GROMACS .gro file of C-alpha atoms in nm:
model
  379
    1MET     CA    1   1.946  -0.138   2.264
    2ASN     CA    2   1.800  -0.450   2.101
    3LYS     CA    3   1.904  -0.601   1.769
    4LYS     CA    4   1.620  -0.437   1.575
    5GLU     CA    5   1.709  -0.092   1.708
    6LYS     CA    6   2.073  -0.143   1.613
    7LEU     CA    7   1.976  -0.243   1.260
    8ASN     CA    8   1.740   0.053   1.228
    9ASN     CA    9   2.028   0.288   1.314
   10PHE     CA   10   2.172   0.212   0.971
   11LEU     CA   11   1.862   0.342   0.792
   12SER     CA   12   1.894   0.678   0.619
   13PRO     CA   13   1.624   0.945   0.658
   14ILE     CA   14   1.381   0.969   0.367
   15GLU     CA   15   1.513   1.315   0.284
   16GLU     CA   16   1.853   1.157   0.211
   17ILE     CA   17   1.695   0.881   0.002
   18VAL     CA   18   1.508   1.144  -0.202
   19ASP     CA   19   1.837   1.328  -0.252
   20GLU     CA   20   2.000   1.007  -0.375
   21ALA     CA   21   1.720   0.965  -0.628
   22ARG     CA   22   1.738   1.327  -0.739
   23ASN     CA   23   2.108   1.281  -0.812
   24GLY     CA   24   2.060   0.958  -1.003
   25ARG     CA   25   2.211   0.728  -0.744
   26MET     CA   26   2.080   0.381  -0.672
   27PHE     CA   27   1.946   0.306  -0.323
   28VAL     CA   28   1.771   0.030  -0.129
   29LEU     CA   29   1.428   0.035   0.034
   30VAL     CA   30   1.323  -0.230   0.284
   31ASP     CA   31   0.966  -0.302   0.388
   32ASN     CA   32   0.827  -0.422   0.719
   33GLU     CA   33   0.886  -0.751   0.893
   34ASP     CA   34   0.509  -0.814   0.885
   35ARG     CA   35   0.502  -0.784   0.508
   36GLU     CA   36   0.759  -0.918   0.256
   37ASN     CA   37   1.051  -0.819   0.482
   38GLU     CA   38   1.266  -0.774   0.173
   39GLY     CA   39   1.487  -0.507   0.020
   40ASP     CA   40   1.478  -0.379  -0.335
   41LEU     CA   41   1.743  -0.200  -0.536
   42ILE     CA   42   1.582   0.113  -0.680
   43ILE     CA   43   1.692   0.375  -0.930
   44PRO     CA   44   1.483   0.646  -1.098
   45ALA     CA   45   1.383   0.512  -1.438
   46GLN     CA   46   1.517   0.815  -1.622
   47MET     CA   47   1.864   0.735  -1.479
   48ALA     CA   48   1.847   0.362  -1.556
   49THR     CA   49   2.158   0.312  -1.769
   50PRO     CA   50   2.282  -0.023  -1.902
   51ASP     CA   51   2.537  -0.022  -1.619
   52ALA     CA   52   2.258   0.020  -1.363
   53ILE     CA   53   2.059  -0.267  -1.514
   54ASN     CA   54   2.370  -0.486  -1.520
   55PHE     CA   55   2.438  -0.405  -1.152
   56MET     CA   56   2.085  -0.510  -1.060
   57ALA     CA   57   2.109  -0.832  -1.257
   58THR     CA   58   2.452  -0.916  -1.114
   59TYR     CA   59   2.412  -0.819  -0.750
   60GLY     CA   60   2.037  -0.793  -0.696
   61ARG     CA   61   1.957  -1.120  -0.874
   62GLY     CA   62   1.581  -1.068  -0.851
   63LEU     CA   63   1.328  -0.977  -1.119
   64ILE     CA   64   1.396  -0.637  -1.274
   65CYS     CA   65   1.070  -0.441  -1.293
   66LEU     CA   66   0.955  -0.096  -1.397
   67SER     CA   67   0.721   0.078  -1.151
   68MET     CA   68   0.497   0.337  -1.315
   69THR     CA   69   0.185   0.535  -1.238
   70LYS     CA   70  -0.154   0.403  -1.342
   71SER     CA   71  -0.195   0.697  -1.581
   72ARG     CA   72   0.125   0.605  -1.766
   73ILE     CA   73   0.026   0.237  -1.779
   74ASP     CA   74  -0.305   0.344  -1.932
   75GLU     CA   75  -0.132   0.570  -2.185
   76LEU     CA   76   0.073   0.273  -2.304
   77GLU     CA   77  -0.243   0.059  -2.310
   78LEU     CA   78  -0.080  -0.216  -2.106
   79SER     CA   79  -0.318  -0.480  -1.979
   80PRO     CA   80  -0.275  -0.674  -1.652
   81MET     CA   81  -0.060  -0.986  -1.677
   82GLY     CA   82  -0.350  -1.196  -1.551
   83ARG     CA   83  -0.709  -1.149  -1.444
   84ARG     CA   84  -0.651  -1.345  -1.126
   85ASN     CA   85  -0.391  -1.247  -0.869
   86PRO     CA   86  -0.420  -1.479  -0.570
   87GLY     CA   87  -0.109  -1.345  -0.400
   88LYS     CA   88  -0.183  -1.184  -0.066
   89LEU     CA   89   0.027  -0.878  -0.153
   90ASP     CA   90  -0.156  -0.816  -0.481
   91THR     CA   91   0.143  -0.699  -0.687
   92ALA     CA   92   0.004  -0.536  -1.002
   93PHE     CA   93   0.206  -0.678  -1.292
   94THR     CA   94   0.114  -0.586  -1.647
   95VAL     CA   95   0.214  -0.779  -1.957
   96SER     CA   96   0.590  -0.767  -2.011
   97ILE     CA   97   0.724  -0.521  -2.269
   98GLU     CA   98   0.997  -0.455  -2.523
   99ALA     CA   99   1.084  -0.148  -2.727
  100THR     CA  100   0.985  -0.195  -3.091
  101LYS     CA  101   1.303  -0.035  -3.223
  102ASP     CA  102   1.676  -0.028  -3.146
  103VAL     CA  103   1.685  -0.354  -2.949
  104THR     CA  104   1.811  -0.701  -3.041
  105THR     CA  105   1.699  -0.997  -2.829
  106GLY     CA  106   1.569  -0.762  -2.560
  107ILE     CA  107   1.737  -0.932  -2.265
  108SER     CA  108   2.074  -0.752  -2.260
  109ALA     CA  109   2.128  -0.471  -2.011
  110ALA     CA  110   2.143  -0.223  -2.298
  111ASP     CA  111   1.821  -0.354  -2.450
  112ARG     CA  112   1.633  -0.342  -2.122
  113ALA     CA  113   1.761   0.009  -2.051
  114LYS     CA  114   1.639   0.114  -2.395
  115THR     CA  115   1.296  -0.038  -2.335
  116ILE     CA  116   1.270   0.145  -2.004
  117GLN     CA  117   1.357   0.481  -2.160
  118VAL     CA  118   1.099   0.431  -2.434
  119ALA     CA  119   0.832   0.331  -2.182
  120ILE     CA  120   0.873   0.641  -1.966
  121ASP     CA  121   0.915   0.886  -2.255
  122LYS     CA  122   0.598   1.097  -2.275
  123SER     CA  123   0.634   1.117  -2.652
  124SER     CA  124   0.614   0.737  -2.675
  125GLY     CA  125   0.286   0.556  -2.724
  126PRO     CA  126   0.151   0.203  -2.755
  127SER     CA  127   0.305   0.160  -3.100
  128ASP     CA  128   0.654   0.210  -2.953
  129ILE     CA  129   0.614  -0.091  -2.722
  130ARG     CA  130   0.551  -0.456  -2.803
  131THR     CA  131   0.453  -0.745  -2.581
  132PRO     CA  132   0.570  -0.978  -2.444
  133GLY     CA  133   0.921  -0.865  -2.360
  134HIS     CA  134   1.197  -0.866  -2.101
  135VAL     CA  135   1.090  -0.569  -1.886
  136PHE     CA  136   0.811  -0.620  -1.633
  137PRO     CA  137   0.598  -0.311  -1.563
  138LEU     CA  138   0.420  -0.269  -1.231
  139THR     CA  139   0.124  -0.040  -1.171
  140ALA     CA  140   0.159   0.172  -0.859
  141ARG     CA  141  -0.165   0.237  -0.672
  142GLU     CA  142  -0.289   0.595  -0.679
  143GLY     CA  143  -0.204   0.744  -0.342
  144GLY     CA  144   0.124   0.554  -0.319
  145VAL     CA  145   0.240   0.405   0.010
  146LEU     CA  146  -0.050   0.572   0.190
  147VAL     CA  147  -0.274   0.323   0.009
  148ARG     CA  148  -0.043   0.023  -0.031
  149ALA     CA  149   0.283  -0.016   0.160
  150GLY     CA  150   0.475  -0.187  -0.121
  151HIS     CA  151   0.801  -0.132  -0.308
  152THR     CA  152   0.605  -0.058  -0.627
  153GLU     CA  153   0.436   0.244  -0.469
  154ALA     CA  154   0.741   0.349  -0.268
  155ALA     CA  155   0.961   0.362  -0.577
  156VAL     CA  156   0.716   0.591  -0.759
  157ASP     CA  157   0.661   0.805  -0.449
  158ILE     CA  158   1.034   0.871  -0.408
  159THR     CA  159   1.079   0.986  -0.768
  160ARG     CA  160   0.769   1.204  -0.750
  161ILE     CA  161   0.889   1.370  -0.429
  162ALA     CA  162   1.229   1.422  -0.594
  163GLY     CA  163   1.063   1.607  -0.882
  164LEU     CA  164   1.156   1.341  -1.137
  165ASN     CA  165   0.958   1.135  -1.385
  166PRO     CA  166   0.739   0.927  -1.150
  167ALA     CA  167   0.882   0.589  -1.251
  168SER     CA  168   1.154   0.367  -1.108
  169VAL     CA  169   1.336   0.048  -1.189
  170ILE     CA  170   1.332  -0.198  -0.899
  171CYS     CA  171   1.491  -0.535  -0.832
  172GLU     CA  172   1.461  -0.765  -0.530
  173ILE     CA  173   1.788  -0.850  -0.357
  174MET     CA  174   1.875  -1.216  -0.309
  175LYS     CA  175   2.163  -1.367  -0.114
  176ASP     CA  176   2.431  -1.590  -0.264
  177ASP     CA  177   2.233  -1.899  -0.167
  178GLY     CA  178   1.923  -1.778  -0.352
  179THR     CA  179   1.717  -1.685  -0.047
  180MET     CA  180   1.581  -1.336   0.003
  181ALA     CA  181   1.801  -1.080   0.177
  182ARG     CA  182   1.657  -0.938   0.501
  183LEU     CA  183   1.757  -0.619   0.681
  184ASN     CA  184   2.051  -0.781   0.860
  185ASP     CA  185   2.177  -0.901   0.519
  186LEU     CA  186   2.108  -0.572   0.342
  187ILE     CA  187   2.320  -0.358   0.571
  188PRO     CA  188   2.654  -0.526   0.479
  189PHE     CA  189   2.535  -0.539   0.116
  190CYS     CA  190   2.480  -0.162   0.115
  191LYS     CA  191   2.810  -0.097   0.291
  192LYS     CA  192   2.994  -0.305   0.033
  193HIS     CA  193   2.837  -0.122  -0.261
  194ASN     CA  194   2.820   0.223  -0.098
  195LEU     CA  195   2.441   0.242  -0.116
  196LYS     CA  196   2.203   0.415   0.121
  197ILE     CA  197   1.915   0.218   0.267
  198GLY     CA  198   1.578   0.351   0.377
  199SER     CA  199   1.251   0.200   0.496
  200ILE     CA  200   0.901   0.211   0.355
  201SER     CA  201   0.774   0.275   0.708
  202ASP     CA  202   0.976   0.595   0.722
  203LEU     CA  203   0.843   0.693   0.379
  204ILE     CA  204   0.487   0.642   0.503
  205ARG     CA  205   0.564   0.854   0.808
  206TYR     CA  206   0.718   1.123   0.585
  207ARG     CA  207   0.413   1.133   0.360
  208VAL     CA  208   0.166   1.137   0.648
  209ASN     CA  209   0.343   1.445   0.785
  210ASN     CA  210   0.411   1.620   0.454
  211ASP     CA  211   0.182   1.478   0.188
  212PRO     CA  212  -0.131   1.311   0.332
  213ILE     CA  213  -0.415   1.199   0.105
  214ILE     CA  214  -0.694   1.173   0.364
  215LYS     CA  215  -0.839   1.503   0.485
  216ARG     CA  216  -1.095   1.559   0.760
  217LYS     CA  217  -1.394   1.759   0.632
  218ASN     CA  218  -1.687   1.783   0.872
  219ASN     CA  219  -1.807   1.653   1.205
  220ASN     CA  220  -2.136   1.643   1.394
  221LEU     CA  221  -2.320   1.472   1.677
  222LEU     CA  222  -2.490   1.142   1.595
  223SER     CA  223  -2.763   1.035   1.838
  224THR     CA  224  -2.884   0.674   1.821
  225LYS     CA  225  -3.175   0.500   1.993
  226SER     CA  226  -2.984   0.193   2.107
  227TYR     CA  227  -2.618   0.295   2.124
  228GLY     CA  228  -2.616   0.646   2.267
  229ASP     CA  229  -2.441   0.951   2.130
  230TRP     CA  230  -2.144   0.942   1.893
  231ASN     CA  231  -1.935   1.201   1.714
  232ILE     CA  232  -1.931   1.145   1.338
  233PHE     CA  233  -1.648   1.274   1.116
  234SER     CA  234  -1.630   1.272   0.736
  235TYR     CA  235  -1.305   1.236   0.540
  236GLU     CA  236  -1.222   1.286   0.174
  237ASN     CA  237  -0.954   1.121  -0.036
  238THR     CA  238  -0.761   1.407  -0.197
  239VAL     CA  239  -0.636   1.173  -0.470
  240ASN     CA  240  -0.993   1.085  -0.566
  241LYS     CA  241  -1.206   1.386  -0.471
  242ASN     CA  242  -1.499   1.255  -0.673
  243GLY     CA  243  -1.493   0.926  -0.486
  244PRO     CA  244  -1.698   0.833  -0.180
  245GLU     CA  245  -1.623   0.991   0.156
  246HIS     CA  246  -1.511   0.784   0.453
  247LEU     CA  247  -1.643   0.814   0.807
  248ALA     CA  248  -1.524   0.789   1.165
  249LEU     CA  249  -1.771   0.719   1.446
  250VAL     CA  250  -1.623   0.812   1.783
  251LYS     CA  251  -1.772   0.704   2.115
  252GLY     CA  252  -1.649   0.887   2.424
  253GLU     CA  253  -1.314   1.058   2.470
  254LEU     CA  254  -1.022   0.874   2.311
  255ASN     CA  255  -0.738   1.102   2.418
  256ASN     CA  256  -0.690   0.956   2.764
  257ILE     CA  257  -0.731   0.590   2.666
  258SER     CA  258  -0.414   0.385   2.628
  259SER     CA  259  -0.572   0.113   2.412
  260VAL     CA  260  -0.872   0.210   2.200
  261LEU     CA  261  -1.131  -0.042   2.081
  262VAL     CA  262  -1.139  -0.004   1.700
  263ARG     CA  263  -1.342  -0.156   1.420
  264VAL     CA  264  -1.262  -0.092   1.052
  265HIS     CA  265  -1.592  -0.146   0.872
  266ILE     CA  266  -1.589  -0.200   0.496
  267SER     CA  267  -1.918  -0.050   0.388
  268ASN     CA  268  -2.129  -0.170   0.099
  269PHE     CA  269  -2.498  -0.172   0.020
  270ILE     CA  270  -2.555  -0.547   0.053
  271ASN     CA  271  -2.373  -0.575   0.388
  272ASP     CA  272  -2.539  -0.281   0.553
  273ALA     CA  273  -2.889  -0.310   0.405
  274PHE     CA  274  -2.932  -0.675   0.504
  275ASP     CA  275  -2.726  -0.634   0.822
  276GLY     CA  276  -2.589  -0.988   0.844
  277VAL     CA  277  -2.915  -1.179   0.790
  278ILE     CA  278  -2.786  -1.353   0.475
  279GLY     CA  279  -2.594  -1.673   0.551
  280ASN     CA  280  -2.277  -1.610   0.357
  281PHE     CA  281  -2.217  -1.285   0.545
  282GLU     CA  282  -2.147  -1.493   0.853
  283ASP     CA  283  -1.932  -1.733   0.651
  284ASN     CA  284  -1.702  -1.446   0.555
  285GLY     CA  285  -1.644  -1.319   0.908
  286TYR     CA  286  -1.877  -1.023   0.860
  287ILE     CA  287  -1.940  -0.799   1.160
  288SER     CA  288  -2.240  -0.571   1.113
  289LEU     CA  289  -2.225  -0.203   1.193
  290LYS     CA  290  -2.483  -0.267   1.466
  291GLU     CA  291  -2.264  -0.532   1.627
  292SER     CA  292  -1.967  -0.297   1.624
  293MET     CA  293  -2.166  -0.007   1.770
  294SER     CA  294  -2.315  -0.233   2.036
  295GLU     CA  295  -1.975  -0.366   2.144
  296ILE     CA  296  -1.815  -0.022   2.161
  297ASN     CA  297  -2.119   0.122   2.341
  298LYS     CA  298  -2.087  -0.151   2.607
  299ASN     CA  299  -1.717  -0.069   2.633
  300GLY     CA  300  -1.797   0.298   2.688
  301SER     CA  301  -1.557   0.428   2.424
  302GLY     CA  302  -1.407   0.337   2.089
  303LEU     CA  303  -1.378   0.413   1.721
  304ILE     CA  304  -1.545   0.277   1.409
  305VAL     CA  305  -1.386   0.366   1.076
  306VAL     CA  306  -1.626   0.324   0.784
  307ILE     CA  307  -1.442   0.275   0.454
  308ASN     CA  308  -1.643   0.332   0.136
  309TYR     CA  309  -1.473   0.168  -0.163
  310GLN     CA  310  -1.751   0.136  -0.420
  311ASP     CA  311  -2.090   0.284  -0.501
  312SER     CA  312  -2.394   0.080  -0.396
  313SER     CA  313  -2.518   0.009  -0.749
  314HIS     CA  314  -2.187  -0.155  -0.843
  315ILE     CA  315  -2.193  -0.378  -0.536
  316LEU     CA  316  -2.559  -0.468  -0.587
  317SER     CA  317  -2.501  -0.574  -0.948
  318ASN     CA  318  -2.195  -0.776  -0.842
  319TYR     CA  319  -2.401  -0.963  -0.584
  320ILE     CA  320  -2.692  -1.029  -0.823
  321ASN     CA  321  -2.448  -1.154  -1.089
  322GLY     CA  322  -2.291  -1.392  -0.840
  323ASN     CA  323  -1.956  -1.212  -0.822
  324ASN     CA  324  -1.741  -1.199  -0.510
  325ILE     CA  325  -1.812  -0.885  -0.308
  326TRP     CA  326  -1.597  -0.982  -0.010
  327ASN     CA  327  -1.247  -0.912  -0.140
  328GLU     CA  328  -1.243  -0.555  -0.012
  329GLU     CA  329  -1.241  -0.691   0.344
  330ASP     CA  330  -0.911  -0.860   0.270
  331LYS     CA  331  -0.765  -0.551   0.103
  332ILE     CA  332  -0.778  -0.354   0.428
  333ARG     CA  333  -0.463  -0.547   0.524
  334GLU     CA  334  -0.274  -0.336   0.272
  335ASN     CA  335  -0.484  -0.023   0.268
  336GLY     CA  336  -0.363   0.286   0.448
  337ILE     CA  337  -0.687   0.484   0.424
  338GLY     CA  338  -0.822   0.343   0.749
  339ALA     CA  339  -0.483   0.385   0.916
  340GLN     CA  340  -0.474   0.755   0.827
  341ILE     CA  341  -0.818   0.808   0.979
  342ILE     CA  342  -0.724   0.613   1.292
  343ARG     CA  343  -0.409   0.823   1.323
  344ASP     CA  344  -0.605   1.145   1.273
  345GLN     CA  345  -0.824   1.046   1.567
  346GLY     CA  346  -0.513   1.026   1.784
  347VAL     CA  347  -0.512   0.649   1.833
  348LYS     CA  348  -0.168   0.497   1.891
  349GLU     CA  349  -0.255   0.154   2.031
  350MET     CA  350  -0.573  -0.031   1.945
  351ILE     CA  351  -0.771  -0.342   2.021
  352LEU     CA  352  -0.913  -0.454   1.689
  353LEU     CA  353  -1.270  -0.582   1.667
  354SER     CA  354  -1.264  -0.890   1.446
  355LYS     CA  355  -1.436  -1.229   1.435
  356SER     CA  356  -1.110  -1.396   1.338
  357LYS     CA  357  -0.747  -1.323   1.407
  358ARG     CA  358  -0.624  -1.110   1.119
  359GLU     CA  359  -0.271  -1.017   1.024
  360VAL     CA  360  -0.270  -0.638   0.992
  361VAL     CA  361   0.033  -0.518   0.797
  362GLY     CA  362   0.188  -0.184   0.711
  363LEU     CA  363   0.089   0.009   1.026
  364GLU     CA  364   0.437   0.083   1.158
  365GLY     CA  365   0.480   0.393   0.943
  366PHE     CA  366   0.156   0.534   1.081
  367ASP     CA  367   0.281   0.487   1.440
  368ILE     CA  368  -0.013   0.258   1.518
  369LYS     CA  369   0.003  -0.077   1.696
  370VAL     CA  370  -0.254  -0.355   1.722
  371ILE     CA  371  -0.200  -0.489   2.072
  372ASP     CA  372  -0.494  -0.729   2.076
  373GLN     CA  373  -0.797  -0.848   1.880
  374ARG     CA  374  -1.146  -0.910   2.016
  375ASN     CA  375  -1.438  -1.110   1.883
  376PRO     CA  376  -1.757  -0.914   1.966
  377LEU     CA  377  -1.967  -1.232   1.977
  378LYS     CA  378  -1.749  -1.385   2.250
  379SER     CA  379  -1.712  -1.083   2.476
   0.00000   0.00000   0.00000
């Protein structure tokens, strides 16, 4: 048994973590080594007492934040902290907040606990909150960890599964020397404070098995002139049923292949209509759908996942107005939609088609591994 396996033996099943939340007990969630590789103290927001806030401030030492659903953020009319978020993990901070009544300076544990209770109270509105303040709200992505494998989404997912108000207070855990605590540091920390520790990967796995958001709808045969026959599958996002459907193009039989050639194609009107003939497509590492189909056809088998994020008119106007239309390609690093489709097609190990080596994070919970990457123009 290697060191990682020994450390993982200390992780509690997600069912136990949900039970801790349901009973108002604090717990720790750790994310993957290929992401932040950090642990957060988490407690359901409705159980966030002054003592809980003080514990986080004393022993967690990180920033104390309030994870909430997008709908609740909208109800409170909280705007994003900044229009630009260059961080690769795209944490969705809003402006900081304070309760308008029954607080003093706002920074004490009691004041922050009061602000949190006001923020999650359904009877509270924008007039009950002022900005800036000493509590930092975070907007969880709709779809939770199946869309973004972050602590923000995990904290809301756990409380929702537990049947509680879908909001949590979270705080990163730092060591005595001010550096971030990793899993091997978090285990003695949790033992000392009698806290259970779970992983976001296990939460993803739990949700995939019990609460998926991507559902297969239809399939048919797709015959092409240049690339042979494919099976085409359509998928819907159950969180956004009015949104665009996603597709899977399957060449050959994948069941008996140990390592499947896979391309995740971010579809938009400009990319696909002009098919790579515009210069800045090449500059952004764009691989056309034709290139992907050609490479997989030569290989004899493989999978193309076509992700549809936006409608074509929105993308066209963005391009004409000179706005960046390439950021969705980067977001696939955090997006679990493609991973759910890949998993549904039975792929466990894949060779990723990409023009440049890309760090693909958050796949562990989907039981998918990227074992290699291939540039179709060099094969």
